[in-house]
Short mmCIF file of C-alpha atoms in Angstrom, two decimals:
data_model
loop_
_atom_site.label_atom_id
_atom_site.label_comp_id
_atom_site.label_asym_id
_atom_site.label_seq_id
_atom_site.Cartn_x
_atom_site.Cartn_y
_atom_site.Cartn_z
CA MET A 1 -32.13 20.49 10.75
CA VAL A 2 -33.03 18.83 7.55
CA LEU A 3 -32.77 15.08 7.63
CA GLU A 4 -35.29 13.73 10.01
CA LEU A 5 -37.74 11.18 9.05
CA GLN A 6 -40.94 13.01 9.71
CA LYS A 7 -43.31 10.35 10.40
CA PRO A 8 -43.25 6.53 10.33
CA ARG A 9 -44.08 5.48 6.97
CA PRO A 10 -44.94 2.06 5.23
CA ILE A 11 -41.70 0.40 4.13
CA TRP A 12 -42.73 0.10 0.57
CA GLN A 13 -42.99 3.84 0.46
CA ILE A 14 -39.33 4.18 1.15
CA MET A 15 -38.37 1.22 -0.89
CA PHE A 16 -39.98 2.63 -4.05
CA SER A 17 -39.25 6.32 -3.41
CA THR A 18 -36.68 8.18 -5.53
CA HIS A 19 -36.21 11.03 -3.09
CA HIS A 20 -32.52 11.33 -2.12
CA THR A 21 -33.05 10.85 1.63
CA ASP A 22 -35.14 7.70 1.14
CA VAL A 23 -32.64 6.30 -1.29
CA GLY A 24 -29.89 7.37 1.16
CA LEU A 25 -31.64 5.53 3.97
CA LEU A 26 -31.83 2.33 1.70
CA TYR A 27 -28.09 2.66 1.02
CA LEU A 28 -27.53 2.98 4.73
CA ILE A 29 -29.44 -0.01 5.89
CA SER A 30 -28.06 -2.27 3.24
CA SER A 31 -24.33 -1.24 3.77
CA LEU A 32 -24.81 -1.74 7.62
CA ALA A 33 -26.28 -5.29 6.85
CA PHE A 34 -23.27 -6.10 4.76
CA LEU A 35 -20.98 -4.67 7.45
CA PHE A 36 -22.12 -7.18 9.94
CA LEU A 37 -22.12 -10.07 7.34
CA GLY A 38 -18.68 -9.28 6.24
CA GLY A 39 -17.51 -8.64 9.83
CA SER A 40 -18.78 -11.97 10.88
CA LEU A 41 -16.49 -13.71 8.12
CA ALA A 42 -13.52 -11.79 9.41
CA LEU A 43 -14.18 -13.12 12.93
CA ALA A 44 -14.38 -16.67 11.54
CA ILE A 45 -11.03 -16.17 9.74
CA ARG A 46 -9.39 -14.82 12.91
CA ALA A 47 -10.74 -17.63 14.98
CA GLU A 48 -9.36 -20.01 12.43
CA LEU A 49 -5.85 -18.58 12.61
CA PHE A 50 -5.92 -18.43 16.52
CA LEU A 51 -3.81 -21.71 16.37
CA PRO A 52 -1.97 -23.66 13.69
CA GLY A 53 -4.03 -26.52 12.15
CA ALA A 54 -7.53 -26.60 11.27
CA GLN A 55 -9.80 -25.13 14.05
CA ILE A 56 -13.27 -24.12 13.04
CA ILE A 57 -13.12 -24.10 9.30
CA GLY A 58 -12.96 -27.59 7.67
CA ASP A 59 -10.56 -27.10 4.82
CA ALA A 60 -8.59 -24.58 2.83
CA MET A 61 -11.07 -24.30 0.02
CA THR A 62 -13.86 -23.16 2.55
CA PHE A 63 -11.25 -20.87 4.10
CA ASN A 64 -10.66 -19.28 0.74
CA ARG A 65 -14.31 -18.85 -0.10
CA ILE A 66 -14.88 -17.20 3.38
CA PHE A 67 -11.81 -15.05 2.73
CA THR A 68 -12.99 -13.94 -0.75
CA VAL A 69 -16.51 -13.01 0.27
CA HIS A 70 -15.31 -11.17 3.28
CA GLY A 71 -13.00 -8.82 1.30
CA THR A 72 -15.63 -8.43 -1.60
CA THR A 73 -18.42 -7.66 0.89
CA LEU A 74 -16.64 -5.09 3.00
CA ILE A 75 -15.23 -3.05 0.06
CA PHE A 76 -17.89 -3.30 -2.44
CA LEU A 77 -21.01 -3.79 -0.28
CA PHE A 78 -20.26 -1.89 2.80
CA ILE A 79 -17.79 0.98 2.39
CA ILE A 80 -18.88 2.29 -1.16
CA PRO A 81 -22.53 2.02 -0.50
CA PHE A 82 -22.16 3.68 2.93
CA ALA A 83 -20.45 6.67 1.29
CA SER A 84 -23.29 6.75 -1.17
CA ALA A 85 -25.63 6.93 1.77
CA VAL A 86 -23.96 9.96 3.20
CA GLY A 87 -23.62 11.41 -0.25
CA ASN A 88 -27.45 10.96 -1.02
CA TYR A 89 -28.36 12.62 2.31
CA TYR A 90 -26.05 15.64 2.33
CA VAL A 91 -24.93 16.61 -1.17
CA PRO A 92 -28.23 17.92 -2.46
CA ILE A 93 -28.71 19.85 0.78
CA MET A 94 -25.18 21.20 0.59
CA VAL A 95 -25.69 22.47 -2.89
CA ARG A 96 -29.13 23.66 -2.24
CA TYR A 97 -30.91 21.29 -4.61
CA LYS A 98 -34.14 19.58 -4.22
CA ASP A 99 -32.70 16.11 -5.02
CA MET A 100 -30.10 14.44 -6.84
CA ALA A 101 -29.81 15.40 -10.55
CA TYR A 102 -31.24 12.10 -11.80
CA PRO A 103 -33.54 10.72 -9.01
CA LYS A 104 -34.82 7.55 -10.82
CA LEU A 105 -31.25 6.80 -12.02
CA ASN A 106 -30.22 7.22 -8.27
CA ALA A 107 -32.77 4.64 -7.18
CA ILE A 108 -31.72 2.32 -10.03
CA ALA A 109 -28.15 2.40 -9.00
CA PHE A 110 -29.04 1.49 -5.40
CA TRP A 111 -31.37 -1.44 -6.53
CA MET A 112 -28.39 -2.93 -8.46
CA ILE A 113 -26.65 -3.60 -5.22
CA PRO A 114 -28.96 -6.37 -3.65
CA PRO A 115 -28.78 -8.67 -6.67
CA ALA A 116 -25.02 -8.24 -6.92
CA GLY A 117 -24.69 -8.96 -3.25
CA ALA A 118 -26.87 -12.15 -3.70
CA LEU A 119 -24.67 -13.28 -6.59
CA ILE A 120 -21.46 -12.79 -4.57
CA TRP A 121 -22.87 -14.51 -1.42
CA LEU A 122 -24.67 -17.30 -3.16
CA GLY A 123 -21.68 -18.08 -5.40
CA PHE A 124 -19.11 -18.04 -2.57
CA ALA A 125 -16.11 -17.89 -5.05
CA ASP A 126 -12.73 -18.92 -3.76
CA PHE A 127 -10.20 -16.80 -5.76
CA THR A 128 -9.88 -13.73 -3.43
CA TRP A 129 -11.19 -10.33 -4.17
CA TYR A 130 -8.22 -10.04 -6.74
CA ALA A 131 -9.52 -12.89 -8.93
CA THR A 132 -5.90 -13.23 -10.00
CA PRO A 133 -5.37 -15.27 -13.09
CA PRO A 134 -4.14 -17.88 -14.10
CA TYR A 135 -6.06 -19.67 -11.25
CA SER A 136 -9.37 -17.58 -11.86
CA ILE A 137 -9.29 -18.72 -15.48
CA ILE A 138 -8.05 -22.22 -15.29
CA SER A 139 -9.04 -23.73 -11.94
CA ALA A 140 -11.60 -21.59 -10.18
CA PRO A 141 -14.67 -23.57 -9.97
CA GLY A 142 -17.79 -22.33 -11.62
CA PRO A 143 -20.56 -21.12 -11.41
CA ALA A 144 -19.23 -19.48 -8.20
CA ALA A 145 -16.45 -17.60 -9.99
CA ASP A 146 -18.82 -16.44 -12.85
CA MET A 147 -21.39 -15.25 -10.32
CA TRP A 148 -18.63 -13.27 -8.66
CA ILE A 149 -17.69 -11.73 -11.91
CA PHE A 150 -21.31 -10.71 -12.76
CA GLY A 151 -21.84 -9.37 -9.31
CA LEU A 152 -18.81 -7.11 -9.56
CA LYS A 153 -19.97 -6.07 -13.00
CA ILE A 154 -23.26 -4.96 -11.64
CA LEU A 155 -21.72 -3.25 -8.81
CA GLY A 156 -19.34 -1.41 -11.20
CA ILE A 157 -22.26 -0.10 -13.21
CA SER A 158 -23.91 0.92 -10.04
CA SER A 159 -20.96 2.85 -9.08
CA VAL A 160 -20.60 4.64 -12.26
CA LEU A 161 -24.19 5.59 -12.31
CA GLY A 162 -23.97 7.11 -8.79
CA ALA A 163 -20.76 8.98 -9.66
CA ILE A 164 -22.46 10.46 -12.77
CA ASN A 165 -25.25 11.63 -10.61
CA PHE A 166 -22.86 13.14 -7.93
CA VAL A 167 -20.78 15.05 -10.54
CA VAL A 168 -23.85 16.47 -12.37
CA THR A 169 -25.61 17.24 -9.09
CA ILE A 170 -22.62 19.13 -7.67
CA LEU A 171 -21.49 20.93 -10.91
CA LYS A 172 -24.80 21.45 -12.61
CA CYS A 173 -27.44 21.72 -9.91
CA LYS A 174 -25.84 23.81 -7.24
CA HIS A 175 -27.59 26.97 -6.49
CA PRO A 176 -26.71 29.86 -8.82
CA ASP A 177 -25.39 31.96 -6.07
CA MET A 178 -23.01 29.35 -4.80
CA SER A 179 -19.69 29.21 -6.60
CA ILE A 180 -17.62 26.05 -6.88
CA GLY A 181 -15.30 27.68 -4.30
CA GLN A 182 -17.98 27.61 -1.64
CA VAL A 183 -19.12 24.09 -2.01
CA PRO A 184 -18.61 22.27 1.32
CA LEU A 185 -15.63 19.96 1.65
CA LEU A 186 -17.84 17.02 2.14
CA ALA A 187 -19.46 17.54 -1.15
CA TRP A 188 -15.87 18.21 -2.66
CA SER A 189 -14.94 14.76 -1.51
CA PHE A 190 -17.83 13.15 -3.51
CA LEU A 191 -16.95 15.27 -6.53
CA SER A 192 -13.36 14.03 -6.31
CA SER A 193 -14.18 10.46 -5.62
CA SER A 194 -16.67 10.33 -8.36
CA LEU A 195 -14.26 11.47 -10.92
CA ILE A 196 -11.86 8.76 -9.92
CA ILE A 197 -14.65 6.17 -10.52
CA LEU A 198 -15.49 7.47 -13.69
CA VAL A 199 -11.97 7.16 -14.85
CA ALA A 200 -10.79 3.96 -13.03
CA ILE A 201 -13.74 1.68 -13.03
CA PRO A 202 -14.11 1.15 -16.83
CA THR A 203 -10.63 -0.36 -16.92
CA PHE A 204 -11.65 -3.03 -14.43
CA ALA A 205 -14.90 -3.65 -16.15
CA ALA A 206 -12.84 -4.39 -19.28
CA ALA A 207 -10.52 -6.67 -17.26
CA LEU A 208 -13.43 -8.52 -15.95
CA LEU A 209 -15.00 -8.91 -19.41
CA MET A 210 -11.65 -10.35 -20.65
CA LEU A 211 -11.46 -12.51 -17.53
CA LEU A 212 -14.91 -13.99 -18.35
CA THR A 213 -14.19 -14.66 -22.11
CA ASP A 214 -11.06 -16.31 -21.02
CA ARG A 215 -13.02 -18.46 -18.66
CA LEU A 216 -15.48 -19.39 -21.42
CA GLY A 217 -12.51 -20.45 -23.66
CA VAL A 218 -13.06 -18.03 -26.44
CA SER A 219 -10.14 -15.72 -25.52
CA GLY A 220 -6.67 -16.03 -23.96
CA PHE A 221 -5.79 -12.54 -22.63
CA PHE A 222 -4.58 -13.65 -19.34
CA ASN A 223 -4.21 -17.42 -20.09
CA PRO A 224 -0.48 -18.32 -20.43
CA ALA A 225 -1.49 -21.56 -22.19
CA MET A 226 -2.81 -19.55 -24.87
CA GLY A 227 -0.18 -16.95 -25.01
CA GLY A 228 -1.93 -14.57 -22.66
CA ASP A 229 -0.08 -12.61 -19.78
CA PRO A 230 -1.45 -12.74 -16.17
CA ILE A 231 0.74 -9.77 -15.28
CA ALA A 232 -1.38 -7.66 -17.72
CA TYR A 233 -4.52 -8.46 -15.59
CA ALA A 234 -2.47 -7.29 -12.51
CA HIS A 235 -1.76 -4.00 -14.09
CA LEU A 236 -5.45 -3.46 -15.16
CA PHE A 237 -6.57 -4.48 -11.64
CA TRP A 238 -4.32 -2.17 -9.90
CA PHE A 239 -4.95 0.82 -12.31
CA THR A 240 -8.40 0.54 -11.10
CA PHE A 241 -7.84 -0.49 -7.39
CA HIS A 242 -4.96 1.73 -6.22
CA PRO A 243 -7.14 4.80 -7.10
CA GLU A 244 -10.12 2.94 -5.68
CA VAL A 245 -8.41 3.20 -2.38
CA TYR A 246 -8.77 6.99 -2.68
CA VAL A 247 -12.47 6.42 -3.66
CA LEU A 248 -12.89 4.69 -0.37
CA VAL A 249 -10.93 7.06 1.93
CA ILE A 250 -11.73 10.43 0.36
CA PRO A 251 -15.38 10.38 1.43
CA ALA A 252 -14.36 9.32 4.96
CA ILE A 253 -11.99 12.32 5.09
CA GLY A 254 -14.80 14.48 3.83
CA MET A 255 -16.90 13.23 6.69
CA MET A 256 -14.22 14.20 9.15
CA TYR A 257 -14.34 17.78 7.67
CA GLU A 258 -17.96 17.92 8.83
CA ILE A 259 -17.43 16.54 12.32
CA ILE A 260 -14.14 18.28 13.50
CA PRO A 261 -15.01 21.90 12.95
CA ARG A 262 -18.46 21.23 14.43
CA PHE A 263 -17.23 19.72 17.63
CA SER A 264 -14.25 21.99 17.78
CA ARG A 265 -16.53 25.08 17.37
CA LYS A 266 -14.33 26.58 14.91
CA PRO A 267 -14.49 26.85 11.13
CA ILE A 268 -12.20 24.67 9.09
CA TYR A 269 -8.43 26.03 9.23
CA SER A 270 -8.02 26.12 5.46
CA TYR A 271 -10.86 25.32 3.06
CA ASN A 272 -8.72 25.95 -0.08
CA SER A 273 -5.98 23.46 1.20
CA GLY A 274 -8.62 20.85 1.86
CA VAL A 275 -9.95 21.28 -1.79
CA PHE A 276 -6.43 21.23 -3.25
CA ALA A 277 -5.66 18.08 -1.29
CA PHE A 278 -8.68 16.31 -2.71
CA VAL A 279 -7.85 17.24 -6.26
CA LEU A 280 -4.23 16.28 -5.79
CA LEU A 281 -5.11 12.92 -4.26
CA SER A 282 -7.50 12.19 -7.22
CA ILE A 283 -4.59 12.77 -9.62
CA VAL A 284 -1.66 11.08 -8.03
CA GLY A 285 -3.81 8.14 -7.11
CA PHE A 286 -3.28 7.10 -10.87
CA SER A 287 0.46 7.46 -10.49
CA SER A 288 1.16 4.71 -8.04
CA TRP A 289 -0.56 1.57 -9.18
CA ALA A 290 2.57 -0.18 -10.12
CA HIS A 291 4.01 -0.10 -6.62
CA HIS A 292 1.94 -3.10 -5.99
CA MET A 293 4.09 -4.84 -8.71
CA TYR A 294 7.59 -4.15 -7.69
CA ALA A 295 8.13 -7.92 -7.55
CA THR A 296 7.00 -8.67 -11.00
CA GLY A 297 10.15 -7.91 -12.91
CA MET A 298 9.76 -4.20 -13.62
CA SER A 299 12.84 -2.27 -14.55
CA PHE A 300 14.63 -0.13 -11.97
CA THR A 301 13.66 3.02 -13.81
CA GLU A 302 9.99 1.85 -13.81
CA LYS A 303 10.06 1.29 -10.12
CA THR A 304 11.64 4.35 -9.38
CA VAL A 305 8.95 6.40 -11.19
CA PHE A 306 6.29 4.64 -9.47
CA MET A 307 7.95 5.03 -6.10
CA VAL A 308 8.03 8.74 -6.57
CA GLY A 309 4.47 8.71 -7.85
CA THR A 310 3.36 7.04 -4.70
CA LEU A 311 5.13 9.30 -2.43
CA ALA A 312 3.34 12.22 -4.18
CA ALA A 313 0.22 11.19 -2.22
CA VAL A 314 2.10 11.95 1.13
CA PRO A 315 1.91 15.72 0.95
CA ALA A 316 -1.83 15.69 0.01
CA SER A 317 -2.58 13.39 2.88
CA ALA A 318 -0.50 15.30 5.34
CA MET A 319 -2.42 18.56 4.36
CA HIS A 320 -5.60 16.90 5.54
CA VAL A 321 -4.06 15.77 8.77
CA PHE A 322 -2.62 19.23 9.25
CA ASN A 323 -5.85 20.95 8.53
CA PHE A 324 -7.64 18.72 11.10
CA VAL A 325 -5.03 19.41 13.73
CA ALA A 326 -4.95 23.15 12.98
CA THR A 327 -8.87 23.38 13.21
CA MET A 328 -8.83 21.64 16.56
CA TRP A 329 -5.92 23.77 17.83
CA ASN A 330 -7.33 26.36 20.48
CA GLY A 331 -10.90 24.99 19.63
CA ARG A 332 -13.41 24.39 22.40
CA ILE A 333 -13.53 20.71 21.66
CA LYS A 334 -16.49 18.51 22.87
CA PHE A 335 -15.54 14.92 22.75
CA SER A 336 -18.85 13.42 21.89
CA THR A 337 -19.01 10.08 20.28
CA PRO A 338 -18.67 11.29 16.54
CA MET A 339 -15.51 13.47 17.57
CA MET A 340 -13.93 10.53 19.29
CA TRP A 341 -14.30 8.55 16.17
CA ALA A 342 -13.03 11.27 13.94
CA VAL A 343 -9.97 11.96 16.19
CA GLY A 344 -9.19 8.07 16.34
CA GLY A 345 -9.56 7.93 12.64
CA ILE A 346 -6.98 10.79 12.07
CA ALA A 347 -4.51 8.99 14.53
CA LEU A 348 -4.82 5.67 12.60
CA PHE A 349 -4.82 7.45 9.14
CA PHE A 350 -1.46 8.97 10.05
CA SER A 351 -0.12 5.52 11.16
CA ALA A 352 -1.45 3.88 8.07
CA GLY A 353 -0.02 6.58 6.05
CA ALA A 354 3.37 6.23 7.61
CA GLY A 355 3.06 2.49 6.67
CA GLY A 356 2.27 3.39 3.21
CA VAL A 357 5.56 5.48 2.82
CA ALA A 358 7.51 2.46 3.93
CA ASN A 359 5.56 0.20 1.33
CA ALA A 360 6.54 2.66 -1.39
CA ALA A 361 10.17 2.15 -0.68
CA MET A 362 11.57 -0.64 -2.90
CA PRO A 363 13.73 -2.27 -0.35
CA LEU A 364 11.13 -2.76 2.43
CA ASP A 365 8.48 -3.85 -0.30
CA PHE A 366 10.73 -6.62 -1.45
CA THR A 367 10.95 -7.85 2.31
CA THR A 368 7.38 -7.54 3.05
CA HIS A 369 5.72 -8.30 -0.23
CA ASP A 370 2.63 -10.63 0.17
CA THR A 371 3.24 -10.88 3.89
CA TYR A 372 1.05 -9.87 6.83
CA TRP A 373 2.55 -6.61 6.90
CA VAL A 374 0.57 -5.69 3.63
CA VAL A 375 -2.61 -7.10 5.30
CA GLY A 376 -1.90 -4.91 8.52
CA HIS A 377 -1.32 -1.77 6.25
CA PHE A 378 -4.36 -2.10 4.08
CA HIS A 379 -6.69 -3.09 6.96
CA LEU A 380 -5.38 -0.15 9.07
CA PHE A 381 -6.47 2.08 6.34
CA VAL A 382 -9.88 0.37 5.80
CA MET A 383 -10.77 -0.08 9.34
CA GLY A 384 -8.76 2.55 10.98
CA THR A 385 -9.44 5.52 8.67
CA ILE A 386 -12.39 4.69 6.43
CA ALA A 387 -14.63 2.62 8.90
CA PHE A 388 -13.78 4.98 11.81
CA GLY A 389 -14.72 8.20 9.72
CA SER A 390 -17.91 6.38 8.51
CA ILE A 391 -19.03 5.10 11.92
CA GLY A 392 -18.29 8.46 13.45
CA PHE A 393 -20.52 10.06 10.86
CA LEU A 394 -23.28 7.58 11.38
CA TYR A 395 -23.41 8.70 14.93
CA TYR A 396 -23.45 12.24 13.68
CA MET A 397 -26.13 11.63 11.31
CA PHE A 398 -28.17 9.51 13.72
CA PRO A 399 -30.37 12.35 15.52
CA TYR A 400 -30.93 14.06 12.14
CA VAL A 401 -32.18 10.87 10.44
CA THR A 402 -34.18 9.38 13.42
CA GLY A 403 -35.12 12.31 15.35
CA ARG A 404 -33.74 10.60 18.53
CA MET A 405 -30.39 10.35 20.36
CA TYR A 406 -28.32 7.41 20.63
CA ASN A 407 -26.86 6.26 24.01
CA GLU A 408 -23.82 8.44 24.38
CA THR A 409 -22.03 5.99 26.93
CA MET A 410 -22.57 3.00 24.75
CA GLY A 411 -21.24 4.98 21.78
CA LYS A 412 -17.96 5.80 23.75
CA ILE A 413 -17.60 2.24 24.81
CA HIS A 414 -17.99 1.17 21.20
CA PHE A 415 -15.25 3.61 20.21
CA ILE A 416 -12.71 2.65 23.01
CA MET A 417 -13.23 -1.06 22.40
CA SER A 418 -13.00 -0.61 18.57
CA PHE A 419 -9.82 1.53 18.90
CA VAL A 420 -8.06 -0.93 21.10
CA GLY A 421 -9.14 -3.97 19.13
CA THR A 422 -7.93 -2.31 15.83
CA VAL A 423 -4.49 -1.44 17.27
CA LEU A 424 -4.15 -5.02 18.65
CA VAL A 425 -5.14 -6.63 15.29
CA PHE A 426 -3.58 -4.47 12.68
CA PHE A 427 -0.49 -3.20 14.39
CA THR A 428 0.32 -6.78 15.33
CA GLN A 429 -0.18 -7.79 11.82
CA HIS A 430 2.50 -5.32 10.70
CA VAL A 431 4.98 -7.18 12.93
CA LEU A 432 3.74 -10.50 12.00
CA GLY A 433 4.64 -9.50 8.33
CA LEU A 434 8.10 -8.52 9.36
CA TYR A 435 8.47 -11.98 10.94
CA GLY A 436 7.64 -13.41 7.49
CA MET A 437 4.15 -14.88 7.74
CA PRO A 438 2.55 -15.07 4.38
CA ARG A 439 -0.93 -13.56 3.71
CA ARG A 440 -3.91 -15.61 2.44
CA ILE A 441 -2.94 -18.95 4.19
CA PHE A 442 -5.28 -21.18 5.81
CA ASP A 443 -2.69 -22.85 8.10
CA TYR A 444 0.80 -22.00 9.38
CA PRO A 445 3.73 -23.77 10.96
CA PRO A 446 3.83 -23.75 14.89
CA ILE A 447 6.43 -20.91 15.03
CA PRO A 448 6.07 -19.58 18.63
CA GLU A 449 6.24 -15.84 17.40
CA TRP A 450 3.60 -16.49 14.71
CA ILE A 451 1.21 -18.20 17.28
CA ALA A 452 1.69 -15.45 19.78
CA MET A 453 0.83 -12.58 17.28
CA ASN A 454 -1.89 -14.43 15.72
CA GLN A 455 -3.51 -14.89 19.12
CA ILE A 456 -3.11 -11.25 19.95
CA ALA A 457 -4.61 -10.21 16.58
CA THR A 458 -7.56 -12.68 17.05
CA VAL A 459 -8.35 -11.34 20.64
CA GLY A 460 -8.28 -7.87 19.13
CA ALA A 461 -10.79 -8.97 16.50
CA MET A 462 -13.11 -10.41 19.10
CA ILE A 463 -12.87 -7.12 20.95
CA ILE A 464 -13.93 -5.37 17.82
CA GLY A 465 -16.80 -7.88 17.39
CA VAL A 466 -18.05 -7.38 20.90
CA SER A 467 -18.00 -3.62 20.42
CA MET A 468 -20.01 -4.02 17.16
CA ALA A 469 -22.62 -5.90 19.03
CA ILE A 470 -22.88 -2.95 21.43
CA PHE A 471 -23.16 -0.62 18.49
CA LEU A 472 -25.95 -2.62 16.93
CA ALA A 473 -27.95 -2.75 20.14
CA ASN A 474 -27.42 0.99 20.54
CA MET A 475 -28.70 1.81 17.11
CA ILE A 476 -31.73 -0.49 17.15
CA TYR A 477 -32.83 0.54 20.66
CA SER A 478 -32.24 4.17 20.23
CA SER A 479 -33.95 4.33 16.91
CA GLY A 480 -37.23 3.39 18.66
CA LYS A 481 -36.87 4.40 22.39
CA GLY A 482 -33.98 6.88 22.46
CA LYS A 483 -34.41 10.41 23.83
CA LEU A 484 -35.95 12.85 21.49
CA ALA A 485 -33.27 14.81 19.91
CA ASN A 486 -33.12 18.60 19.33
CA THR A 487 -32.47 18.46 15.78
CA GLU A 488 -31.31 22.23 15.57
CA ASP A 489 -28.46 21.38 17.89
CA PRO A 490 -28.49 17.65 18.98
CA PHE A 491 -24.89 17.65 20.34
CA GLY A 492 -25.12 20.90 22.41
CA VAL A 493 -22.22 22.55 20.66
CA GLY A 494 -24.10 25.72 19.87
CA GLY A 495 -23.27 28.05 17.08
CA LYS A 496 -24.58 28.02 13.59
CA TYR A 497 -24.36 24.93 11.67
CA TYR A 498 -21.26 24.74 9.58
CA TYR A 499 -22.90 24.69 6.04
CA PRO A 500 -22.18 28.06 4.48
CA PHE A 501 -25.56 27.85 2.65
CA GLU A 502 -27.87 26.05 5.00
CA ALA A 503 -31.31 25.68 3.60
CA LYS A 504 -34.35 23.76 4.41
CA ASN A 505 -34.68 20.71 2.26
CA PRO A 506 -37.82 21.18 -0.12
CA SER A 507 -40.19 18.39 -0.46
CA HIS A 508 -39.85 16.12 -3.48
#
C-alpha cells in the first residue's frame, strides 16, 4: 500500500514538509489533540449538569466560556481538520497525482490552524459558537470575543484555501486516463464538500467582519440601538452553517464508502447514485437554512418553502444508506474495528436523519425549538455519524500510516463503549427536550424527570470518556510497539484494493 511512514524522521522534517502525506499527518495529529481538548470540556459540562445547582463549575459565565470553546473546538478544530487529513492522504493517490495541486498553499492552510486555535483557547469567549447578537456586540467581554472572531476568520481562510486545493487537484490534476466518472467516491465527497465551502464560507466571513465593526462601534449592522437587525445575522449565520453541516458529514460518508465495500468484500452497489447523492446534498444544503428560524416571525409561505427544501435532503441521505446496506447485502462481511464503526455510524446516521425530518416539520419545531431535543439531534449527527465515520477511518488508516497494527480487542471495546455512551447521551437528550429543558443553561430546577435524564446523559458521556482513554492508549502504544502490519492487506480481507486506479505514490 502507499501511505506508510517509511522511516522515522526528525519532527522538523515533517513540520516543514509540503508533501501531502506529511501535511496530512500534521492535520491528523492536531485534529486529534483538539478532539481530546474539546471532549474534556464536554465531560466538564456534563459533570456540571449531573445535578441542579453549581457542581464543579463556579459560575454561569465560566460555564458559558467552556460551552463556547467546546463547540468551536470540536467543529472547527477537530472535524474539519480531520477531514483535511484524510483528504490530504488519499485524494492525490486516488486521482493518481504526485501531490496536492498547490503543495505550499496546502502547508500554509494547515499552519493557519494552530494560531487560530490558540486565539480561541486563550480568549475563552462566552457567547457560544453562534456569537449571536446583540449580546456578542453589546455585552460580550473583550478581548475574548475579538480573539474568537479573529480565530474564526483565520480558520475560514484556511478552509477556503484547502477547498481550492481539493477542487483543483481533483478536477485538473487527475490522471488523463481517469474520467470524472471514475474518481472514487471518497474523492467525490471532498469535491462536493469543498464546493460547499467555497460558496458558504464567504457569507459568514462577511458576517464576522460586520460583527467586528459593530463591536468597534463604527457600524450598526446587527445592533438594534443603531437601527441594525440581529435577525439578519442569524440568516447569514445559518446560510453558512446549515450547508456547513454537510461539509462535516459528506467526507465522513465518503470514508464509509471506502470501508464498507472493503470489509464486505464487494464493490459499491451503485457508484452513480453515490455521486448523485453527494451532488444533490451539496445543492439542497443551501435550501434549508431558514428552518432554524421558524420561530423568528417568518411568514407561513416562507416556512413552507424551507420545510420542503429541508425535506429534499432526505432522499439524498437515504440513497447513501440504501447504497451501504445494498453493498453489505450478501457480502462476506468481516467485522473488524473499522467496519464496526462504519456500521454503527450508519445506524446513528439513520436515527439522526429521522430526527431531522421531525425538526423540519413546523409544529414539532415550535415545540422543541431551543430545547435539548435540538442538542440531541445535532450531537447525534456530529458524534454518531461524523465522529463514528472519522474514527472508523482512523483505524482503517492506522496500519497504512504507521506500518503497525492497532490492538483489535481494544478497538472493539472502544467502539462498543462509544456506541452505548452515544445512545445514552443523545437519545436521552431528545427526550429531555420533549420534557422542555432549554439548551445552553448552567442550572436547572430540581424537576425529577430532568434530574434523572441529565444523570443518564452524564453517565453516557463518562462511558465515552473512558472509551476515548482506551483509544488514546491503543493508538500511542500500537504506533511504537504494535505488530508489524502487512500493508498490502492489513485486515486480511483479501482481494484487490478498491481503488479503480491504484498507483504507487511517487516521491515528492
